[in-house]
Amino acid sequence: MSSPEAKTDTKKKTGKAESPEQPKPAASTSTAVEENEHSHDHDHDHAGHDHDHGHAHSHDHGAEAPMNEACKREISVEIPADVVSKATEKTIKKYQKLARIPGFRAGKVPSTIIKSRFMDDVRSEVVDALIPEHFRAEVEKQGLLPVSQPRVTDLHFQQGDPLTFKAVFEVLPDINVSGYTDLKTKRKDIRVSDAELDEALKSLQERQAGYEAVEDRELRDGDYAQISFTGTAKGSKAVAEKKAELASKKAEKPDSPSPVQEAINQQVEDEIAKPVEVDEVLVEIGGKNTVKDFSENLRGAKPGDERHFDVSYPEDFNDQRLAGQVMNYAIKIQGVKKKTVPELNDEFAKELGEFATLDELKSRIRENMESERKHEIEHKEKEKLIDDLVAKNDFPVPQALIDRQIDVRLERGFRALAAQGMKTEDMRKMNFDRLRLAQKDAAVREVKASLLLDKIADLEKLDATEEDIEKELEIAAAQTKQTVEALRSRLTKEGSLDRLRDRIRNEKALDFLYSRSA
């Protein structure tokens, strides 16, 4: 018999529909309308679980997901015999119209033939049609708010009898938020010093620098060598030692790597011995960020010269592909260049396009730096608020919400890996059980944070206004190159607009906590 699906539009006291089907991240810095829809700078996305409780249940008891006993509920449902009989007859008539059986004209197949040949399919369709409707009616009658896929058990379906079944599922816990008015944060100084401003201006100068070719002379300190090269890991020993080191680190902390770090480690193992080829790059001779061996071996060379040398990279080298490796480089010098840095004056400011004077440029840079610093401090303090709020409020969390939040976190990690160029087949080689286990604690925190913020929004009567939603849609529409109306229509159809509204409410709740915590 096929698995029926139960759909319910159960409402909370706030009038919002509840759904466990696609939870939103609860305590992260991503704030897209949908994670794959758009991404713009906000403070937080404590969006939590969804509020559109559709449910599917399965008769496959061989792979039943665990449930939190504190959140587990069971109901018994009885569908009257006459309702079952009507649904059965209706389905049989449909089969009579559609069935194509030799010896009978289309639409004229006797019901006895349908019952003898297709009764299992008929019964399955009746179950699929009736269980969702009557499950929904019963949970509404009992005032329950399912957040997991109901598991149907003890299904009884005999001709002439009522159809009866039991459904087991998880519900949201009762949450009495305590201590949220007592949370405290520190307000740090965001002012930018003159020294910090000077450093920022120097970096801007460097970015605007040009490079001029120097004819017919050797490379000196301060010059830039224009080179092409091939780098190859020396021997199998270096590769084996690096692999052993990575394996040892994994054994020491089997559950600690994030999905991204786990995948990077795997890539190191797979690719560490591959040659590195670069067609053109500039290397500053004697530069503070230049590997010493490059400066020593290239100093004195002229265009057209070739150099061969080894470089031993330290274990803590910032490029993990090279950390701890001995590489052999075959380098060809293509040219000698000198960097020219523009002077800091009004002309420099004007060349940047929107400033009349250097003072205007300095003012804008200072404003941007202070805004960035404010954003960073606010982010850290809000994360601390969330930690304190979760610590003050202990309550059971439905396993279904935790599992879905783990899915969200892993999906986000896989998208990051794909953006970095990792292949799908390499991702499939990863240990998913281990990855899921590594995400559990963070997922529990995020779900708890979301539920608490949702409750605080209720208590403080915080809601998303139409203006709030319109603003989010305008940003998303601009980034996805579609009209606001088209985006709104699609999100409404998909049920994502309610999730957007819930996320905004949670953000307002967090802003409320932050504003009164100083």
Coordinates of C-alpha atoms in Angstrom, one line a residue:
M1 CA 0.0 0.0 0.0
S2 CA 1.4 3.4 -0.8
S3 CA 2.3 5.9 1.9
P4 CA -0.4 8.5 2.5
E5 CA 0.4 12.1 3.1
A6 CA -1.3 14.2 5.7
K7 CA -1.4 17.9 5.2
T8 CA -2.6 20.3 8.0
D9 CA -3.1 24.0 8.3
T10 CA -3.0 24.0 12.0
K11 CA -2.6 27.6 13.4
K12 CA -0.8 29.0 16.3
K13 CA -2.5 31.5 18.6
T14 CA -0.8 34.2 16.6
G15 CA -2.7 33.0 13.5
K16 CA 0.4 31.8 11.7
A17 CA 0.5 28.4 9.9
E18 CA 3.1 26.1 11.2
S19 CA 5.4 23.9 9.1
P20 CA 8.4 21.7 9.8
E21 CA 9.1 20.9 6.2
Q22 CA 11.9 23.4 5.4
P23 CA 13.3 25.1 8.4
K24 CA 15.2 28.4 8.2
P25 CA 18.6 28.8 9.8
A26 CA 18.1 30.1 13.3
A27 CA 21.2 31.8 14.4
S28 CA 23.6 32.6 11.6
T29 CA 24.6 35.7 9.7
S30 CA 22.9 34.8 6.5
T31 CA 19.7 36.7 5.9
A32 CA 18.4 35.9 2.5
V33 CA 14.7 35.8 1.7
E34 CA 15.5 32.3 0.7
E35 CA 19.1 31.1 1.0
N36 CA 19.4 30.6 -2.7
E37 CA 17.4 33.7 -3.5
H38 CA 19.6 36.7 -2.5
S39 CA 22.2 37.6 0.0
H40 CA 22.6 41.1 1.4
D41 CA 24.1 42.6 4.5
H42 CA 22.0 42.3 7.6
D43 CA 22.9 41.6 11.2
H44 CA 21.5 38.1 11.7
D45 CA 19.1 35.4 10.5
H46 CA 17.6 33.9 13.6
A47 CA 14.8 32.7 11.4
G48 CA 14.1 29.4 13.2
H49 CA 11.6 26.7 12.2
D50 CA 9.0 27.2 9.5
H51 CA 5.5 28.1 10.2
D52 CA 3.6 26.1 7.6
H53 CA 2.9 22.7 9.1
G54 CA 2.5 20.3 6.2
H55 CA 3.0 16.7 7.2
A56 CA 3.8 13.4 5.5
H57 CA 3.8 10.1 7.2
S58 CA 5.1 6.7 6.2
H59 CA 4.5 3.1 6.8
D60 CA 8.2 2.3 6.4
H61 CA 9.0 1.3 10.0
G62 CA 12.4 0.0 9.0
A63 CA 14.0 3.5 9.0
E64 CA 12.0 5.4 11.5
A65 CA 13.6 8.7 12.6
P66 CA 14.0 9.0 16.4
M67 CA 11.7 11.4 18.3
N68 CA 12.2 13.4 21.5
E69 CA 10.0 11.6 24.0
A70 CA 9.2 14.9 25.8
C71 CA 7.8 16.3 22.5
K72 CA 6.2 13.1 21.3
R73 CA 2.4 12.8 21.0
E74 CA 0.1 10.0 19.7
I75 CA -3.5 10.3 18.6
S76 CA -6.1 7.7 17.5
V77 CA -8.3 8.6 14.6
E78 CA -11.5 6.8 13.4
I79 CA -13.1 7.6 10.0
P80 CA -16.8 6.6 9.9
A81 CA -17.6 3.5 7.8
D82 CA -20.0 5.5 5.6
V83 CA -17.3 8.0 4.7
V84 CA -14.9 5.2 3.9
S85 CA -17.6 3.5 1.7
K86 CA -18.4 6.6 -0.2
A87 CA -14.7 7.3 -0.9
T88 CA -14.2 3.7 -1.9
E89 CA -17.2 3.7 -4.4
K90 CA -16.0 7.0 -5.8
T91 CA -12.5 5.6 -6.5
I92 CA -13.9 2.4 -8.0
K93 CA -16.0 4.5 -10.4
K94 CA -12.9 6.4 -11.4
Y95 CA -11.2 3.1 -12.2
Q96 CA -14.2 2.0 -14.2
K97 CA -13.9 5.0 -16.4
L98 CA -10.1 4.8 -16.9
A99 CA -9.5 1.0 -17.0
R100 CA -8.7 -0.6 -20.4
I101 CA -9.5 -4.3 -20.2
P102 CA -9.8 -6.6 -23.2
G103 CA -13.5 -7.7 -23.8
F104 CA -15.0 -4.5 -22.2
R105 CA -15.7 -1.2 -23.8
A106 CA -14.0 1.9 -22.3
G107 CA -15.9 3.1 -19.3
K108 CA -18.0 -0.1 -19.1
V109 CA -15.8 -2.3 -16.9
P110 CA -17.9 -4.0 -14.2
S111 CA -17.1 -3.0 -10.6
T112 CA -16.6 -6.6 -9.7
I113 CA -13.7 -6.8 -12.2
I114 CA -12.2 -3.6 -10.8
K115 CA -12.4 -5.0 -7.3
S116 CA -10.8 -8.3 -8.3
R117 CA -7.9 -6.7 -10.2
F118 CA -7.3 -3.3 -8.6
M119 CA -8.6 -3.4 -5.1
D120 CA -5.2 -2.9 -3.5
D121 CA -4.7 0.2 -5.6
V122 CA -8.2 1.4 -4.8
R123 CA -7.6 0.9 -1.0
S124 CA -4.3 2.7 -1.2
E125 CA -5.9 5.8 -2.9
V126 CA -8.7 5.8 -0.4
V127 CA -6.1 5.8 2.4
D128 CA -4.1 8.6 0.7
A129 CA -7.3 10.7 0.3
L130 CA -8.8 10.2 3.8
I131 CA -5.9 10.1 6.3
P132 CA -4.6 13.6 5.7
E133 CA -8.0 15.2 6.0
H134 CA -9.0 13.4 9.2
F135 CA -5.5 13.6 10.7
R136 CA -5.8 17.4 10.2
A137 CA -9.2 17.5 11.8
E138 CA -8.2 15.5 14.8
V139 CA -5.0 17.6 15.6
E140 CA -7.1 20.8 15.3
K141 CA -9.7 19.3 17.5
Q142 CA -7.1 18.5 20.2
G143 CA -5.2 21.8 19.7
L144 CA -2.0 20.1 18.8
L145 CA 0.8 21.6 16.7
P146 CA 2.7 18.8 14.9
V147 CA 6.2 19.7 13.8
S148 CA 7.3 16.3 12.4
Q149 CA 6.2 13.9 9.9
P150 CA 3.4 11.8 11.5
R151 CA 4.1 8.1 11.7
V152 CA 1.0 6.1 10.9
T153 CA 0.5 2.8 12.9
D154 CA -2.2 0.3 13.6
L155 CA -4.0 1.0 10.4
H156 CA -7.3 -0.9 10.2
F157 CA -9.1 -0.9 6.8
Q158 CA -11.8 -3.6 6.3
Q159 CA -14.8 -3.4 4.1
G160 CA -17.9 -2.2 6.0
D161 CA -15.8 -1.1 9.1
P162 CA -14.6 2.4 10.1
L163 CA -11.0 3.1 9.0
T164 CA -8.9 3.5 12.1
F165 CA -5.3 4.4 12.6
K166 CA -2.9 5.9 15.1
A167 CA -0.5 8.8 14.3
V168 CA 2.7 9.5 16.3
F169 CA 4.5 12.8 15.9
E170 CA 6.4 15.6 17.6
V171 CA 4.9 18.9 18.8
L172 CA 6.5 22.2 19.8
P173 CA 7.3 22.4 23.5
D174 CA 5.6 24.8 25.9
I175 CA 8.1 27.6 26.3
N176 CA 8.0 30.1 29.2
V177 CA 10.8 32.6 28.3
S178 CA 12.7 33.7 31.4
G179 CA 15.4 36.2 32.0
Y180 CA 15.3 37.9 28.6
T181 CA 14.8 41.4 30.1
D182 CA 17.9 41.0 32.2
L183 CA 20.4 40.2 29.4
K184 CA 23.4 42.6 29.2
T185 CA 25.9 43.5 26.5
K186 CA 28.9 45.9 26.3
R187 CA 29.0 48.9 24.0
K188 CA 32.5 49.2 22.6
D189 CA 34.1 52.3 21.1
I190 CA 33.8 52.3 17.4
R191 CA 35.9 55.4 16.7
V192 CA 38.7 55.0 14.1
S193 CA 42.1 56.5 15.1
D194 CA 44.2 58.6 12.8
A195 CA 46.8 55.8 12.6
E196 CA 44.1 53.4 11.5
L197 CA 42.9 55.9 8.9
D198 CA 46.4 56.3 7.6
E199 CA 46.8 52.6 7.2
A200 CA 43.6 52.4 5.3
L201 CA 44.7 55.2 3.0
K202 CA 48.0 53.4 2.4
S203 CA 46.2 50.2 1.4
L204 CA 44.0 52.3 -1.0
Q205 CA 47.2 53.8 -2.5
E206 CA 48.6 50.3 -3.0
R207 CA 45.5 49.1 -4.8
Q208 CA 45.7 52.1 -7.1
A209 CA 49.4 51.5 -7.8
G210 CA 50.6 50.9 -11.4
Y211 CA 53.5 48.8 -12.7
E212 CA 56.0 50.1 -15.3
A213 CA 58.4 47.9 -17.2
V214 CA 62.1 48.4 -16.5
E215 CA 64.3 47.7 -19.5
D216 CA 67.6 45.7 -19.6
R217 CA 68.6 45.3 -15.9
E218 CA 68.6 42.7 -13.2
L219 CA 66.0 42.3 -10.5
R220 CA 66.6 44.3 -7.3
D221 CA 64.9 44.6 -3.9
G222 CA 61.7 46.5 -4.4
D223 CA 61.3 45.4 -8.0
Y224 CA 58.5 43.1 -9.2
A225 CA 59.5 40.0 -11.2
Q226 CA 56.9 39.1 -13.8
I227 CA 57.3 35.3 -13.9
S228 CA 55.7 32.0 -15.1
F229 CA 56.4 28.8 -13.2
T230 CA 55.6 25.2 -12.6
G231 CA 55.7 23.9 -9.0
T232 CA 55.9 20.2 -8.2
A233 CA 55.8 18.4 -4.8
K234 CA 59.2 16.6 -4.3
G235 CA 58.9 12.9 -4.0
S236 CA 56.3 10.6 -2.4
K237 CA 57.7 11.0 1.0
A238 CA 56.6 14.6 1.4
V239 CA 53.1 13.6 0.2
A240 CA 52.9 10.6 2.6
E241 CA 54.1 12.7 5.6
K242 CA 51.4 15.3 4.9
K243 CA 48.7 12.7 4.5
A244 CA 49.8 11.0 7.7
E245 CA 49.7 14.3 9.5
L246 CA 46.2 15.1 8.3
A247 CA 45.0 11.6 9.3
S248 CA 46.5 12.0 12.7
K249 CA 44.7 15.3 13.2
K250 CA 41.4 13.8 12.1
A251 CA 41.8 10.9 14.6
E252 CA 42.4 13.4 17.5
K253 CA 39.3 15.4 16.7
P254 CA 36.9 13.1 14.7
D255 CA 33.8 15.3 15.1
S256 CA 35.3 18.8 15.1
P257 CA 35.8 19.7 11.4
S258 CA 33.1 21.7 9.7
P259 CA 31.8 20.3 6.4
V260 CA 33.9 22.9 4.6
Q261 CA 37.1 22.1 6.5
E262 CA 36.5 18.4 6.1
A263 CA 36.2 18.8 2.4
I264 CA 39.3 21.0 2.2
N265 CA 41.3 18.3 4.0
Q266 CA 40.0 15.8 1.6
Q267 CA 41.1 18.0 -1.3
V268 CA 44.5 18.3 0.2
E269 CA 44.9 14.5 0.3
D270 CA 43.7 14.1 -3.2
E271 CA 45.5 17.0 -4.9
I272 CA 48.6 17.7 -2.9
A273 CA 50.9 16.0 -5.4
K274 CA 49.5 17.6 -8.5
P275 CA 51.8 20.1 -10.3
V276 CA 50.9 23.8 -9.9
E277 CA 51.2 25.8 -13.1
V278 CA 51.0 29.6 -13.3
D279 CA 51.3 31.5 -16.6
E280 CA 51.9 35.0 -15.1
V281 CA 52.3 36.4 -11.7
L282 CA 54.1 39.4 -10.1
V283 CA 56.6 38.6 -7.2
E284 CA 58.0 41.5 -5.1
I285 CA 61.7 40.9 -4.5
G286 CA 62.4 41.3 -0.8
G287 CA 58.7 42.0 -0.1
K288 CA 57.4 41.2 3.4
N289 CA 54.8 38.8 2.0
T290 CA 57.1 37.1 -0.5
V291 CA 58.5 33.7 0.5
K292 CA 62.2 34.3 1.3
D293 CA 63.4 31.6 -1.1
F294 CA 61.8 33.4 -4.1
S295 CA 63.5 36.6 -3.3
E296 CA 66.9 35.0 -2.8
N297 CA 66.7 32.9 -6.0
L298 CA 65.2 35.6 -8.2
R299 CA 67.4 38.6 -7.1
G300 CA 69.8 39.5 -9.8
A301 CA 68.0 37.6 -12.6
K302 CA 67.1 39.3 -15.9
P303 CA 64.2 38.8 -18.4
G304 CA 64.6 35.5 -20.2
D305 CA 66.5 33.9 -17.4
E306 CA 65.3 30.6 -15.8
R307 CA 65.7 29.5 -12.2
H308 CA 65.2 26.1 -10.5
F309 CA 65.0 25.8 -6.8
D310 CA 63.3 24.1 -3.8
V311 CA 61.1 25.8 -1.2
S312 CA 60.3 24.2 2.1
Y313 CA 57.0 25.6 3.4
P314 CA 56.3 25.8 7.2
E315 CA 53.6 23.7 8.8
D316 CA 51.5 26.9 9.5
F317 CA 51.8 28.3 6.0
N318 CA 48.5 30.2 5.1
D319 CA 47.9 28.1 1.9
Q320 CA 47.0 24.7 3.2
R321 CA 47.9 23.0 -0.1
L322 CA 51.5 24.0 0.5
A323 CA 51.8 23.8 4.3
G324 CA 54.6 21.4 5.3
Q325 CA 55.5 20.7 1.7
V326 CA 58.8 20.8 -0.2
M327 CA 58.1 22.1 -3.6
N328 CA 60.4 22.3 -6.6
Y329 CA 59.9 25.4 -8.9
A330 CA 60.9 25.8 -12.5
I331 CA 60.6 29.6 -13.1
K332 CA 61.1 31.8 -16.2
I333 CA 61.5 35.5 -15.7
Q334 CA 59.4 37.4 -18.3
G335 CA 60.1 40.9 -17.2
V336 CA 61.2 43.4 -14.5
K337 CA 58.6 45.9 -13.3
K338 CA 58.6 48.9 -10.9
K339 CA 55.6 49.8 -8.8
T340 CA 54.5 53.4 -8.8
V341 CA 52.2 54.5 -6.0
P342 CA 50.1 57.7 -6.5
E343 CA 50.5 60.6 -4.1
L344 CA 47.9 61.3 -1.5
N345 CA 46.4 64.6 -2.6
D346 CA 43.1 66.1 -4.0
E347 CA 43.9 64.7 -7.4
F348 CA 44.2 61.2 -6.0
A349 CA 40.7 61.6 -4.4
K350 CA 39.2 63.0 -7.7
E351 CA 40.6 60.0 -9.6
L352 CA 38.5 57.7 -7.4
G353 CA 35.4 59.3 -9.0
E354 CA 33.2 60.9 -6.3
F355 CA 35.4 63.0 -4.1
A356 CA 36.4 66.6 -4.7
T357 CA 39.2 66.7 -2.0
L358 CA 41.4 64.4 0.0
D359 CA 39.5 65.4 3.1
E360 CA 36.2 64.2 1.6
L361 CA 37.9 60.9 0.9
K362 CA 39.2 60.6 4.4
S363 CA 35.8 61.4 5.8
R364 CA 34.1 58.7 3.8
I365 CA 36.8 56.1 4.6
R366 CA 36.4 56.9 8.4
E367 CA 32.6 56.6 8.1
N368 CA 32.8 53.2 6.4
M369 CA 35.4 51.9 8.8
E370 CA 33.3 52.9 11.8
S371 CA 30.1 51.5 10.2
E372 CA 32.0 48.2 9.6
R373 CA 33.3 48.1 13.2
K374 CA 29.8 48.9 14.6
H375 CA 28.3 46.0 12.5
E376 CA 31.0 43.6 13.6
I377 CA 30.6 44.5 17.3
E378 CA 26.8 44.3 17.1
H379 CA 27.1 40.9 15.5
K380 CA 29.3 39.5 18.2
E381 CA 27.2 41.0 21.0
K382 CA 24.0 39.6 19.5
E383 CA 25.6 36.2 19.3
K384 CA 26.5 36.5 22.9
L385 CA 22.9 37.5 23.7
I386 CA 21.7 34.4 22.0
D387 CA 24.1 32.2 23.9
D388 CA 22.9 33.8 27.2
L389 CA 19.3 33.5 26.3
V390 CA 19.6 29.8 25.4
A391 CA 21.6 29.1 28.6
K392 CA 18.8 30.7 30.7
N393 CA 16.0 28.6 29.1
D394 CA 16.1 24.9 29.1
F395 CA 13.4 23.0 27.2
P396 CA 13.1 19.9 25.0
V397 CA 13.5 20.3 21.3
P398 CA 11.8 18.2 18.7
Q399 CA 14.3 16.0 16.9
A400 CA 12.6 16.8 13.6
L401 CA 13.5 20.4 13.9
I402 CA 17.1 19.5 14.8
D403 CA 17.4 17.2 11.9
R404 CA 16.1 19.8 9.5
Q405 CA 18.4 22.5 10.8
I406 CA 21.4 20.1 10.3
D407 CA 20.2 19.7 6.7
V408 CA 20.2 23.5 6.3
R409 CA 23.7 23.8 7.7
L410 CA 25.1 21.1 5.6
E411 CA 23.4 22.4 2.4
R412 CA 24.9 25.8 3.1
G413 CA 28.4 24.2 3.5
F414 CA 28.0 22.2 0.3
R415 CA 27.0 25.4 -1.6
A416 CA 30.2 27.0 -0.3
L417 CA 32.2 24.0 -1.4
A418 CA 30.6 24.2 -4.9
A419 CA 31.4 27.9 -5.1
Q420 CA 35.0 27.0 -4.3
G421 CA 35.0 24.6 -7.2
M422 CA 34.6 21.3 -5.4
K423 CA 33.1 18.6 -7.6
T424 CA 29.9 16.8 -6.7
E425 CA 31.5 13.4 -6.9
D426 CA 34.1 14.5 -4.3
M427 CA 31.4 15.7 -2.0
R428 CA 29.7 12.3 -2.2
K429 CA 32.9 10.7 -0.8
M430 CA 32.5 12.6 2.5
N431 CA 31.4 10.8 5.7
F432 CA 27.8 12.2 6.0
D433 CA 27.1 10.5 9.3
R434 CA 30.1 12.2 10.8
L435 CA 29.3 15.5 9.3
R436 CA 25.7 15.4 10.7
L437 CA 27.0 14.5 14.1
A438 CA 29.5 17.5 14.0
Q439 CA 26.6 19.9 13.3
K440 CA 24.2 18.7 16.0
D441 CA 25.2 21.1 18.8
A442 CA 25.1 24.1 16.6
A443 CA 21.7 23.0 15.2
V444 CA 20.2 22.6 18.6
R445 CA 21.4 26.1 19.6
E446 CA 19.9 27.6 16.4
V447 CA 16.5 25.9 16.8
K448 CA 16.3 26.9 20.5
A449 CA 17.3 30.5 19.6
S450 CA 14.6 30.6 16.9
L451 CA 11.9 29.3 19.2
L452 CA 12.8 31.7 22.0
L453 CA 13.0 34.7 19.7
D454 CA 9.6 33.7 18.2
K455 CA 8.2 33.6 21.7
I456 CA 9.7 37.0 22.6
A457 CA 8.2 38.5 19.4
D458 CA 4.8 37.2 20.6
L459 CA 5.2 38.6 24.1
E460 CA 6.5 42.0 22.9
K461 CA 3.9 42.2 20.0
L462 CA 6.6 42.5 17.4
D463 CA 5.6 41.8 13.8
A464 CA 6.8 42.2 10.2
T465 CA 5.0 45.1 8.6
E466 CA 4.2 45.3 4.9
E467 CA 6.9 47.9 4.6
D468 CA 9.4 45.5 6.0
I469 CA 8.5 42.7 3.6
E470 CA 8.4 45.1 0.6
K471 CA 12.0 46.3 1.5
E472 CA 13.2 42.7 1.6
L473 CA 11.5 41.9 -1.7
E474 CA 12.9 44.9 -3.4
I475 CA 16.5 43.9 -2.5
A476 CA 15.9 40.3 -3.5
A477 CA 14.2 41.3 -6.8
A478 CA 17.1 43.6 -7.7
Q479 CA 19.7 40.9 -7.0
T480 CA 17.8 38.2 -8.9
K481 CA 16.8 40.6 -11.8
Q482 CA 13.0 40.1 -11.6
T483 CA 10.1 42.3 -10.6
V484 CA 8.9 42.6 -7.0
E485 CA 5.5 41.5 -8.1
A486 CA 6.8 38.3 -9.8
L487 CA 9.0 37.5 -6.8
R488 CA 6.1 38.1 -4.3
S489 CA 3.8 35.9 -6.4
R490 CA 6.3 33.0 -6.5
L491 CA 7.2 33.2 -2.9
T492 CA 3.6 33.3 -1.9
K493 CA 2.9 30.2 -4.0
E494 CA 5.8 28.4 -2.5
G495 CA 5.0 29.4 1.0
S496 CA 8.2 31.2 1.4
L497 CA 6.6 34.6 2.1
D498 CA 5.4 33.4 5.5
R499 CA 9.0 32.2 6.3
L500 CA 10.3 35.7 5.3
R501 CA 7.7 37.2 7.7
D502 CA 8.8 35.0 10.5
R503 CA 12.5 35.8 9.9
I504 CA 11.8 39.5 10.1
R505 CA 9.9 39.0 13.4
N506 CA 12.8 37.1 14.9
E507 CA 15.3 39.8 13.8
K508 CA 13.1 42.4 15.4
A509 CA 13.0 40.3 18.6
L510 CA 16.8 40.2 18.6
D511 CA 17.1 43.9 17.9
F512 CA 14.7 44.5 20.8
L513 CA 17.0 42.5 23.1
Y514 CA 20.1 44.3 21.9
S515 CA 18.6 47.8 22.2
R516 CA 17.6 47.3 25.9
S517 CA 20.7 45.3 26.9
A518 CA 23.3 48.1 27.1

